[in-house]
Amino acid sequence: MKVIKRMAAIFLTGCLLCNLVGCGTADYENIRLEDNYYQYINKDALMEYDASGIVGEDAYDLENMQKIVDREVYALIKDVVKCDVEYEPGSNEQLVREAYQQAEKFLQTGRCEQNEEFAKVKNEILQAHSLTELTRIMEFLYNEKQINCFLSYPCSCYEDGNDDAGVSLPFGDVESGVGGFLFRGISDWEKDRERFRNYVNALAMSLDEEGSVLHADKFCNTIEEYSELYGKQYEENWQTFQSENGIYDELKYFSQQLYRYFNEEHLDIIKMFILCDVMYAWSDYLYLEYPFLAEYKKVQDVNSEDMAVAITMLNVSEPVSELYESQYYTEEMDAMIKRVYEDVRNSYKQLVESSSWLSESGKKYILERLDRLTLETNGQGKMIPDLELAEERDRMISYQVNAHYSRKNHSILISTAIMHYPYFDEHADYEKMLGTLGFFVAHEMGHSLATEFLYGFFLDTKGVSMKDEQVFEQIRDDLEEYYSGYKIFDQYAVDGRMTLEENYADILAFECLLNLVKEPEKQKVMMESYCNLMVKRMSEEDKIEKTIKDVHSPGEIRVNAVLSSMDSFYELYDIKPEDGMYVEKEKRIHIF
């Protein structure tokens, strides 16, 4: 399939005319800003990639930025483990050193303490005779080993056969052996069915050769049923459910369906769930003992020093996170992110207050949500404190280049790693930083509003008018139609529905930023900075795959589609109807 895709991409690249998005081998020298802003602003970087197929070391798109941060983390860990200092027991440095020494021992001998620990947990799971015993095991794994089993959150809610706490399972946050297959979407499930069955059968044979406890086929059939429920939930029930506090719980329906399997009758299936997750979590220590894991983990040079560092990062991520934060998060960063956050939030408030279509009750509700929104940065020390299970919050590792809106926390989470040049540059003009760091904040804050606007979950309970509801529906329809008109290679269209919320947050973010920056020349600086932020250098095959699967529109479309909806863009660059960036005024997307 990949070969076919690549041949198709090459053929299309060579034979088709560039449309509004253009193709990977475009004649960048002759591109006009008025026809393709993204390619015009980023042409040097794109030309360099087309010529070599290599992203330069100094490139600052998000993927390359993570590589830069990873090198910083690697150097940090090596400094800690090779230092002659005797660290205080329990300190982050000592925890990192011990984890590294375990990784070294494993790479040299194929065995370490983690292998014995897994063997003990495995036996306890296989020998469990009741749901209560399995629940206790999952609580131990969650609290002591930070392994979030597929059905284990929060374990205490299910012990007595009911969900007294009113908390649904957060399946969207699970990255596990099972979840890695299941949560990539129903279309991918069809593609991965055989690979998944092979994985489960290999696991069952490795752990229980006689097959007396684990039934791989029964488990796979159950997972296929779950996958169908998951896909159906997204297709038919995506705006049906809401939790008690009014925040959309997109998987409530799915968790209710899964819950009916969480009983004594299905102990074998639950055991397989837990074992899949535990084996995946500890696979860096298990793939020599269970060789089939190597295919799924893509293990490389097991003798390298870098492999020991990588294992350390995986297994003591929080201590490494705190060490990275203490070294790289500065007072200047803290002051800037807080300034940007408050400016963006105030701009959103202005847009809401001046809205001509929102009812007064709708304005009041949204403004209250903006007031309750919080900012959480790694500069707070431990980013998310240790809380009771019932109060579990989203976390963000400091060395992940990421910004995120957490519905659980109702917070914007900003990592230390994203506060790198050029996203954070204390010497740059403020408008330039608004185009990068400011966009991240405005986009994630837009997500806090997108739930309310796009899906209208508060309509029945918060007194929002029928007029508001009608506008919400029109925005949804217009967004889907607008983005579905964008294609790469004149062939692969953006899925306007799949990318709906991300597109909405993009449009909303740029409206917010333009409301902050009024001077034309400074608006140009911000637009160019935003365009640089979105540069993506990748093969034709990868472009096609991302367009088909990613909930974000391709970077080129995120720039051109957003700017083509901003009236000020037309005034700044004198965009005319004959230009490629021109979109008829009535088809442009306006939120506020």
C-alpha positions as MATLAB code, in Angstrom:
seq = 'MKVIKRMAAIFLTGCLLCNLVGCGTADYENIRLEDNYYQYINKDALMEYDASGIVGEDAYDLENMQKIVDREVYALIKDVVKCDVEYEPGSNEQLVREAYQQAEKFLQTGRCEQNEEFAKVKNEILQAHSLTELTRIMEFLYNEKQINCFLSYPCSCYEDGNDDAGVSLPFGDVESGVGGFLFRGISDWEKDRERFRNYVNALAMSLDEEGSVLHADKFCNTIEEYSELYGKQYEENWQTFQSENGIYDELKYFSQQLYRYFNEEHLDIIKMFILCDVMYAWSDYLYLEYPFLAEYKKVQDVNSEDMAVAITMLNVSEPVSELYESQYYTEEMDAMIKRVYEDVRNSYKQLVESSSWLSESGKKYILERLDRLTLETNGQGKMIPDLELAEERDRMISYQVNAHYSRKNHSILISTAIMHYPYFDEHADYEKMLGTLGFFVAHEMGHSLATEFLYGFFLDTKGVSMKDEQVFEQIRDDLEEYYSGYKIFDQYAVDGRMTLEENYADILAFECLLNLVKEPEKQKVMMESYCNLMVKRMSEEDKIEKTIKDVHSPGEIRVNAVLSSMDSFYELYDIKPEDGMYVEKEKRIHIF';
ca = [
       0.000    0.000    0.000;
       2.804    2.414    0.844;
       4.529    1.705   -2.462;
       1.311    2.352   -4.344;
       0.733    5.590   -2.438;
       4.246    6.778   -3.155;
       3.989    5.988   -6.874;
       0.698    7.851   -7.005;
       2.186   10.830   -5.203;
       5.182   10.997   -7.540;
       2.959   10.708  -10.575;
       0.624   13.427   -9.366;
       3.500   15.655   -8.368;
       4.994   15.473  -11.826;
       1.817   15.686  -13.862;
      -0.771   17.819  -12.099;
      -0.891   21.580  -11.964;
      -0.540   23.144   -8.531;
      -3.822   24.220   -7.031;
      -4.262   26.594   -4.108;
      -2.102   24.355   -1.952;
       0.467   23.367   -4.526;
       2.749   20.364   -4.766;
       6.087   19.361   -3.323;
       8.147   20.246   -6.437;
       6.654   23.691   -7.008;
       8.622   26.376   -8.849;
       9.234   28.337   -5.666;
      11.218   31.084   -7.381;
       8.149   32.153   -9.357;
       5.570   31.768   -6.593;
       3.674   34.941   -5.778;
       2.631   35.816   -2.255;
      -0.821   36.600   -3.605;
      -1.215   33.032   -4.866;
       0.340   30.952   -2.105;
       1.423   32.795    1.012;
       2.761   29.653    2.727;
       5.094   28.675   -0.094;
       6.203   32.251   -0.721;
       7.213   32.943    2.907;
       8.763   29.513    3.444;
      10.274   29.016   -0.009;
      13.925   28.934    1.129;
      13.253   26.135    3.612;
      11.031   24.245    1.168;
      13.547   24.546   -1.694;
      16.322   23.283    0.557;
      14.260   20.249    1.525;
      13.200   19.510   -2.064;
      16.856   19.550   -3.109;
      18.181   17.308   -0.341;
      15.218   15.569    1.291;
      16.793   16.472    4.650;
      15.523   18.894    7.281;
      18.408   21.113    8.382;
      19.724   21.097   11.942;
      18.703   24.731   12.362;
      15.114   24.174   11.217;
      12.520   25.068   13.807;
       9.360   23.272   12.820;
       7.850   21.321   15.676;
       9.191   17.907   14.673;
      12.745   19.155   14.392;
      12.380   21.200   17.584;
      11.596   17.992   19.472;
      14.835   16.474   18.170;
      16.732   19.494   19.490;
      15.056   19.154   22.885;
      15.735   15.405   22.955;
      19.434   16.119   22.486;
      19.289   18.523   25.421;
      17.607   15.882   27.578;
      20.126   13.241   26.534;
      23.000   15.542   27.501;
      21.301   16.341   30.801;
      20.884   12.658   31.714;
      24.461   11.837   30.743;
      25.742   14.685   32.903;
      23.736   13.389   35.859;
      24.762    9.749   35.577;
      28.466   10.444   34.947;
      28.879   13.076   37.640;
      31.007   12.073   40.650;
      28.649   13.806   43.077;
      26.915   11.596   45.649;
      23.261   12.519   45.300;
      20.793   12.587   48.146;
      18.641    9.422   48.280;
      15.272    9.996   46.620;
      16.435   13.079   44.743;
      15.650   13.427   41.053;
      19.319   13.008   40.225;
      19.601    9.787   42.201;
      16.412    8.369   40.660;
      17.735    9.126   37.177;
      21.112    7.586   37.975;
      19.517    4.394   39.333;
      17.241    4.087   36.307;
      20.189    4.531   33.959;
      22.191    1.884   35.801;
      19.252   -0.523   35.482;
      19.054    0.210   31.764;
      22.791   -0.421   31.372;
      22.517   -3.706   33.252;
      19.608   -4.753   31.057;
      21.423   -3.929   27.834;
      24.468   -5.896   28.986;
      22.746   -8.960   30.424;
      19.173   -8.932   29.156;
      17.939   -8.960   32.747;
      17.303   -6.402   35.467;
      14.951   -5.729   38.370;
      12.139   -4.800   35.972;
      12.102   -8.341   34.562;
      11.551   -9.861   37.997;
       8.919   -7.260   38.802;
       7.043   -8.019   35.594;
       7.176  -11.751   36.301;
       5.642  -11.154   39.742;
       2.854   -8.902   38.394;
       2.182  -11.312   35.529;
       1.681  -14.223   37.916;
      -0.604  -12.197   40.165;
      -2.760  -11.255   37.159;
      -2.956  -14.805   35.822;
      -3.767  -16.263   39.239;
      -6.426  -13.694   40.181;
      -9.824  -15.277   40.840;
     -12.038  -12.216   41.161;
     -12.681   -8.748   39.857;
     -11.709   -7.355   43.268;
      -8.238   -8.910   43.012;
      -7.739   -7.505   39.498;
      -8.940   -4.107   40.638;
      -6.343   -4.055   43.423;
      -3.628   -4.991   40.937;
      -4.671   -2.196   38.602;
      -4.719    0.311   41.450;
      -1.193   -0.732   42.374;
      -0.007   -0.392   38.777;
      -1.620    3.019   38.427;
      -0.496    4.480   41.758;
       2.945    2.885   42.127;
       4.092    2.258   38.541;
       2.179    4.968   36.628;
       0.731    2.335   34.304;
      -2.749    3.360   33.257;
      -4.399    0.069   32.336;
      -7.141    0.069   29.768;
      -9.956   -0.387   32.270;
      -8.302    0.902   35.411;
      -9.228    4.575   35.724;
     -10.414    5.124   38.328;
     -10.439    1.559   39.619;
     -12.370    2.374   42.783;
     -15.388    3.521   40.782;
     -16.044    0.017   39.474;
     -15.388   -2.120   42.495;
     -18.992   -2.311   43.655;
     -20.502   -2.638   40.206;
     -21.446    0.985   39.714;
     -19.863    4.305   38.886;
     -20.635    6.183   42.099;
     -18.061    8.863   41.369;
     -19.698    9.744   38.073;
     -16.350    9.558   36.291;
     -16.139    7.925   32.886;
     -13.093    6.126   31.576;
     -10.713    8.549   29.806;
     -10.028    6.355   26.798;
      -8.780    9.246   24.713;
      -5.769    9.626   27.037;
      -4.725    5.969   27.070;
      -1.616    5.034   25.112;
      -1.271    1.323   25.558;
      -0.672   -1.949   23.798;
      -4.400   -2.201   23.178;
      -5.043    1.493   22.741;
      -2.243    1.846   20.239;
      -4.297   -0.271   17.870;
      -7.796    0.692   18.899;
      -7.664    4.451   19.154;
      -6.289    5.258   15.740;
      -9.775    5.174   14.264;
     -12.202    2.667   12.810;
     -10.726    2.849    9.291;
      -7.252    1.973   10.580;
      -8.711   -0.882   12.590;
      -9.661   -2.646    9.360;
      -6.084   -2.247    8.150;
      -4.504   -3.368   11.436;
      -6.828   -6.251   12.271;
      -4.393   -9.016   11.295;
      -1.402   -7.309   12.899;
      -3.358   -6.832   16.108;
      -4.441  -10.485   16.208;
      -0.848  -11.576   15.668;
       0.234   -9.378   18.576;
      -2.382  -10.796   20.936;
      -1.748  -14.400   19.887;
       2.000  -13.972   20.397;
       1.384  -12.450   23.821;
      -0.989  -15.251   24.833;
       1.447  -17.935   23.705;
       4.335  -16.257   25.512;
       2.478  -15.905   28.792;
       0.294  -18.991   28.817;
       1.499  -21.726   26.497;
      -1.306  -24.149   27.362;
      -4.016  -21.568   26.717;
      -5.804  -22.539   29.914;
      -6.334  -18.970   31.118;
      -6.023  -16.543   28.232;
      -8.295  -16.772   25.209;
      -6.787  -14.628   22.475;
      -9.616  -15.082   19.962;
     -12.267  -14.164   22.522;
     -10.273  -11.079   23.459;
      -9.763  -10.023   19.830;
     -13.452  -10.453   19.078;
     -14.286   -8.273   22.061;
     -11.835   -5.602   20.919;
     -13.386   -5.642   17.453;
     -16.765   -5.062   19.020;
     -15.308   -2.202   21.062;
     -13.803   -0.720   17.927;
     -17.170   -0.774   16.205;
     -18.756    0.914   19.212;
     -16.008    3.542   19.205;
     -16.456    4.296   15.520;
     -20.235    4.356   15.841;
     -19.997    6.723   18.790;
     -18.047    9.220   16.739;
     -20.259    8.889   13.692;
     -23.688    8.961   15.330;
     -23.400   10.153   18.932;
     -20.737   12.847   18.901;
     -23.000   15.549   20.306;
     -25.375   13.510   22.435;
     -23.747   13.360   25.842;
     -22.471   15.832   28.388;
     -21.183   15.441   31.910;
     -22.712   17.040   34.991;
     -20.474   20.130   34.872;
     -21.443   20.918   31.293;
     -18.135   19.916   29.719;
     -18.505   17.457   26.860;
     -17.367   13.961   27.739;
     -16.898   12.598   24.243;
     -16.489    8.983   25.341;
     -19.199    8.659   27.966;
     -21.306    6.512   25.693;
     -18.370    4.275   24.842;
     -17.426    3.810   28.488;
     -20.978    2.808   29.308;
     -20.821    0.099   26.662;
     -17.459   -1.157   27.888;
     -18.623   -1.189   31.481;
     -20.979   -4.066   30.830;
     -17.909   -6.273   30.261;
     -16.316   -5.264   33.550;
     -17.602   -8.172   35.612;
     -16.672  -11.628   36.921;
     -17.912  -13.325   33.756;
     -15.227  -11.634   31.675;
     -12.176  -12.073   33.924;
     -10.144  -13.640   31.095;
     -10.711  -10.619   28.863;
      -9.848   -8.177   31.642;
      -6.655  -10.088   32.371;
      -5.657   -9.796   28.734;
      -6.356   -6.066   28.798;
      -4.097   -5.601   31.820;
      -1.317   -7.807   30.464;
      -1.315   -5.966   27.129;
      -0.859   -2.665   28.927;
       1.723   -3.858   31.447;
       3.801   -5.566   28.769;
       3.653   -2.467   26.589;
       4.676   -0.205   29.470;
       7.674   -2.395   30.342;
       8.479   -3.526   26.801;
      11.857   -1.769   26.819;
      12.937   -4.348   29.378;
      11.010   -7.302   27.962;
      11.665   -7.467   24.233;
      14.713   -9.737   24.665;
      12.650  -12.168   26.749;
       9.607  -11.781   24.474;
      11.090  -11.163   20.990;
       7.743  -10.437   19.323;
       7.696   -7.070   21.151;
      10.656   -5.789   19.130;
       8.480   -5.479   16.020;
       5.999   -3.244   17.815;
       8.570   -1.163   19.693;
      10.927   -0.794   16.683;
      13.928   -1.341   18.947;
      17.203   -0.253   17.369;
      20.809   -0.451   18.611;
      20.422   -2.198   21.986;
      24.080   -1.718   22.872;
      24.247    2.021   22.449;
      24.598    4.543   25.221;
      21.717    6.455   23.680;
      19.450    3.428   24.146;
      20.170    3.431   27.873;
      19.305    7.126   27.992;
      16.095    6.511   26.029;
      15.030    3.779   28.455;
      15.798    6.101   31.362;
      13.602    8.823   29.852;
      10.726    6.395   29.496;
      10.912    4.966   32.984;
      11.624    8.009   35.164;
       9.974   10.669   33.045;
       8.839   12.866   35.941;
      12.273   13.229   37.596;
      13.806   13.911   34.169;
      11.015   16.415   33.515;
      11.734   18.295   36.724;
      15.474   18.352   36.049;
      14.901   19.673   32.544;
      12.519   22.331   33.816;
      14.924   23.489   36.526;
      17.664   23.958   33.956;
      15.731   25.451   31.047;
      12.712   27.323   32.414;
      13.672   30.940   33.148;
      12.066   33.933   34.814;
      11.962   35.659   31.425;
       9.995   32.760   29.967;
       7.598   32.817   32.875;
       6.957   36.539   32.538;
       6.444   36.296   28.759;
       4.040   33.360   28.780;
       1.941   35.024   31.458;
       1.871   38.265   29.495;
       0.841   36.479   26.289;
      -1.779   34.431   28.133;
      -3.442   37.465   29.702;
      -3.336   39.459   26.458;
      -4.923   36.596   24.524;
      -7.596   36.012   27.141;
      -8.469   39.725   27.266;
      -8.661   39.822   23.477;
     -11.090   36.902   23.489;
     -13.184   38.692   26.087;
     -13.327   41.777   23.887;
     -14.431   39.688   20.918;
     -17.143   37.971   22.942;
     -18.406   41.209   24.485;
     -18.567   42.957   21.101;
     -20.175   40.008   19.310;
     -23.250   41.042   17.362;
     -24.789   37.584   17.267;
     -24.288   36.092   20.722;
     -27.170   36.492   23.149;
     -26.488   38.118   26.520;
     -26.812   34.768   28.277;
     -24.387   33.219   25.793;
     -21.870   36.016   26.362;
     -22.173   35.662   30.114;
     -21.588   31.928   30.048;
     -18.526   32.134   27.770;
     -17.004   35.024   29.721;
     -17.384   33.048   32.943;
     -15.548   30.132   31.333;
     -12.740   32.439   30.264;
     -12.503   33.794   33.817;
     -12.208   30.277   35.226;
      -9.598   29.197   32.704;
      -6.102   28.801   34.173;
      -2.548   28.621   32.860;
      -0.265   25.804   34.006;
       3.425   25.891   33.144;
       6.424   23.816   34.105;
       7.660   26.893   35.945;
       5.279   26.025   38.757;
       7.713   23.344   39.879;
       6.084   19.975   39.573;
       3.635   20.794   36.844;
       0.719   18.774   38.151;
       0.872   17.947   41.880;
       0.263   14.470   43.217;
      -3.472   14.341   43.790;
      -5.932   11.762   44.966;
      -7.104    9.451   42.196;
     -10.556   11.029   42.092;
      -8.896   14.389   41.396;
      -6.527   13.145   38.703;
      -5.515   15.886   36.278;
      -3.839   16.000   32.917;
      -0.078   16.132   32.993;
       2.537   17.459   30.618;
       6.182   16.434   30.590;
       8.450   19.484   30.469;
      10.601   18.157   27.609;
       7.689   17.499   25.251;
       7.371   20.283   22.681;
       3.688   20.821   23.240;
       0.860   23.085   24.285;
      -2.496   21.652   25.226;
      -5.952   22.602   26.410;
      -7.038   20.217   29.158;
     -10.761   19.721   29.551;
     -10.146   17.932   32.839;
      -8.222   20.871   34.281;
      -9.934   23.586   32.229;
      -6.390   24.867   31.783;
      -3.900   25.764   29.113;
      -0.811   23.572   29.613;
       2.483   24.972   28.291;
       5.674   22.891   28.379;
       9.157   24.210   29.027;
      10.326   22.648   25.757;
       8.048   24.791   23.617;
       9.594   27.909   25.174;
      12.558   27.583   22.820;
      13.786   29.877   20.098;
      12.015   30.985   17.975;
       8.741   30.317   19.826;
      10.232   32.153   22.754;
      12.844   34.819   21.978;
      13.307   37.513   24.580;
      14.977   39.720   21.948;
      12.211   39.379   19.316;
       9.455   41.888   18.674;
       6.327   41.086   20.629;
       4.286   40.780   17.425;
       6.674   38.159   16.099;
       6.273   36.133   19.276;
       2.499   36.483   19.064;
       2.687   34.695   15.717;
       4.342   31.685   17.377;
       3.917   31.440   21.141;
       0.826   33.645   20.983;
      -0.743   31.403   18.371;
      -0.185   28.324   20.525;
      -1.935   29.991   23.457;
      -4.756   31.444   21.347;
      -5.295   28.113   19.569;
      -5.489   26.115   22.797;
      -7.707   28.735   24.389;
      -9.853   28.474   21.281;
     -10.301   24.789   22.105;
     -11.794   25.823   25.435;
     -14.402   27.720   23.422;
     -14.679   25.288   20.513;
     -16.427   22.729   22.673;
     -19.020   25.299   23.589;
     -19.419   26.879   20.164;
     -19.082   23.978   17.786;
     -21.178   21.419   19.594;
     -23.452   23.640   21.641;
     -23.593   21.319   24.637;
     -24.791   24.047   26.990;
     -27.773   25.041   24.855;
     -30.431   23.257   26.892;
     -29.102   24.156   30.336;
     -27.453   27.563   30.122;
     -30.170   29.682   28.585;
     -28.451   30.287   25.238;
     -30.928   31.548   22.697;
     -32.292   29.775   19.645;
     -30.529   32.405   17.539;
     -27.194   31.337   19.062;
     -27.959   27.737   18.260;
     -28.709   28.554   14.644;
     -25.439   30.458   14.267;
     -23.509   27.572   15.837;
     -24.994   25.200   13.290;
     -24.188   27.537   10.416;
     -20.575   27.898   11.574;
     -20.182   24.138   11.715;
     -21.567   23.717    8.219;
     -19.522   26.579    6.784;
     -16.276   25.348    8.372;
     -16.740   21.833    7.087;
     -17.553   23.005    3.562;
     -14.765   25.603    3.481;
     -11.932   23.278    4.500;
     -13.243   20.343    2.472;
     -12.562   22.470   -0.602;
      -8.808   22.408    0.024;
      -6.751   19.611   -1.525;
      -3.169   18.528   -1.950;
      -2.062   17.423   -5.407;
      -5.558   18.307   -6.665;
      -6.499   14.860   -5.451;
      -6.612   14.422   -1.660;
      -9.157   16.646    0.025;
      -9.083   17.727    3.649;
     -11.764   16.008    5.714;
     -13.672   19.065    6.887;
     -15.521   17.158    9.573;
     -12.534   15.261   10.990;
     -10.506   18.490   11.206;
     -13.448   20.625   12.332;
     -12.388   21.518   15.873;
      -8.735   22.145   14.971;
      -9.740   24.350   12.046;
     -12.116   26.242   14.288;
      -9.386   26.844   16.862;
      -7.054   28.082   14.108;
      -9.571   30.593   12.746;
     -10.571   31.717   16.212;
      -6.930   32.107   17.280;
      -6.042   34.364   14.384;
      -9.109   36.527   14.873;
      -7.988   36.910   18.472;
      -4.412   37.834   17.486;
      -5.498   40.359   14.859;
      -7.681   41.954   17.504;
      -4.512   42.386   19.596;
      -2.324   43.779   16.820;
      -3.843   46.713   14.951;
      -0.902   48.273   13.070;
      -0.619   46.930    9.482;
       3.153   46.408    9.445;
       3.059   44.619   12.784;
       0.239   42.427   11.499;
       2.511   41.445    8.614;
       5.274   40.504   11.055;
       2.839   38.343   13.001;
       1.483   36.636    9.865;
       4.949   35.820    8.589;
       5.961   34.458   11.992;
       2.853   32.270   12.045;
       3.619   31.027    8.542;
       7.154   30.043    9.583;
       5.670   28.190   12.543;
       3.570   26.002   10.260;
       6.295   24.981    7.799;
       6.244   21.225    7.231;
       8.942   19.538    5.171;
       7.945   15.986    4.300;
       7.707   13.504    1.462;
       4.718   13.373   -0.871;
       3.638   10.100    0.724;
       3.694   11.615    4.213;
       1.702   14.634    3.007;
      -0.980   12.335    1.652;
      -1.080   10.213    4.798;
      -1.327   13.240    7.102;
      -4.083   14.755    4.990;
      -6.075   11.534    5.197;
      -5.517   10.768    8.902;
      -4.524   13.875   10.877;
      -7.160   15.842   12.781;
      -5.116   18.922   11.903;
      -5.192   20.254    8.369;
      -1.831   20.175    6.546;
       0.453   23.058    7.550;
       0.125   24.759    4.185;
      -3.642   24.778    4.456;
      -3.544   25.916    8.069;
      -1.773   29.038    6.800;
      -3.515   29.735    3.504;
      -7.048   28.831    4.600;
      -6.789   30.883    7.796;
      -5.327   33.996    6.193;
      -7.721   33.812    3.254;
     -10.546   34.167    5.774;
      -9.102   37.317    7.383;
     -10.380   40.532    5.777;
      -7.301   42.421    6.952;
      -5.096   40.051    4.929;
      -6.678   41.351    1.733;
      -6.025   44.946    2.731;
      -2.429   44.286    3.827;
      -1.366   42.590    0.594;
      -3.873   43.997   -1.897;
      -5.285   40.556   -2.710;
      -7.533   40.678   -5.805;
     -10.158   38.263   -7.207;
      -7.711   36.892   -9.758;
      -5.180   35.920   -7.066;
      -4.833   32.362   -5.742;
      -5.297   33.429   -2.128;
      -8.595   35.159   -2.888;
     -11.778   33.760   -1.378;
     -15.108   35.438   -2.026;
     -16.160   37.548    0.934;
     -19.354   35.620    1.610;
     -17.396   32.320    1.760;
     -14.810   33.505    4.277;
     -15.145   32.086    7.781;
     -15.814   34.631   10.503;
     -16.509   33.655   14.098;
     -16.622   37.028   15.811;
];
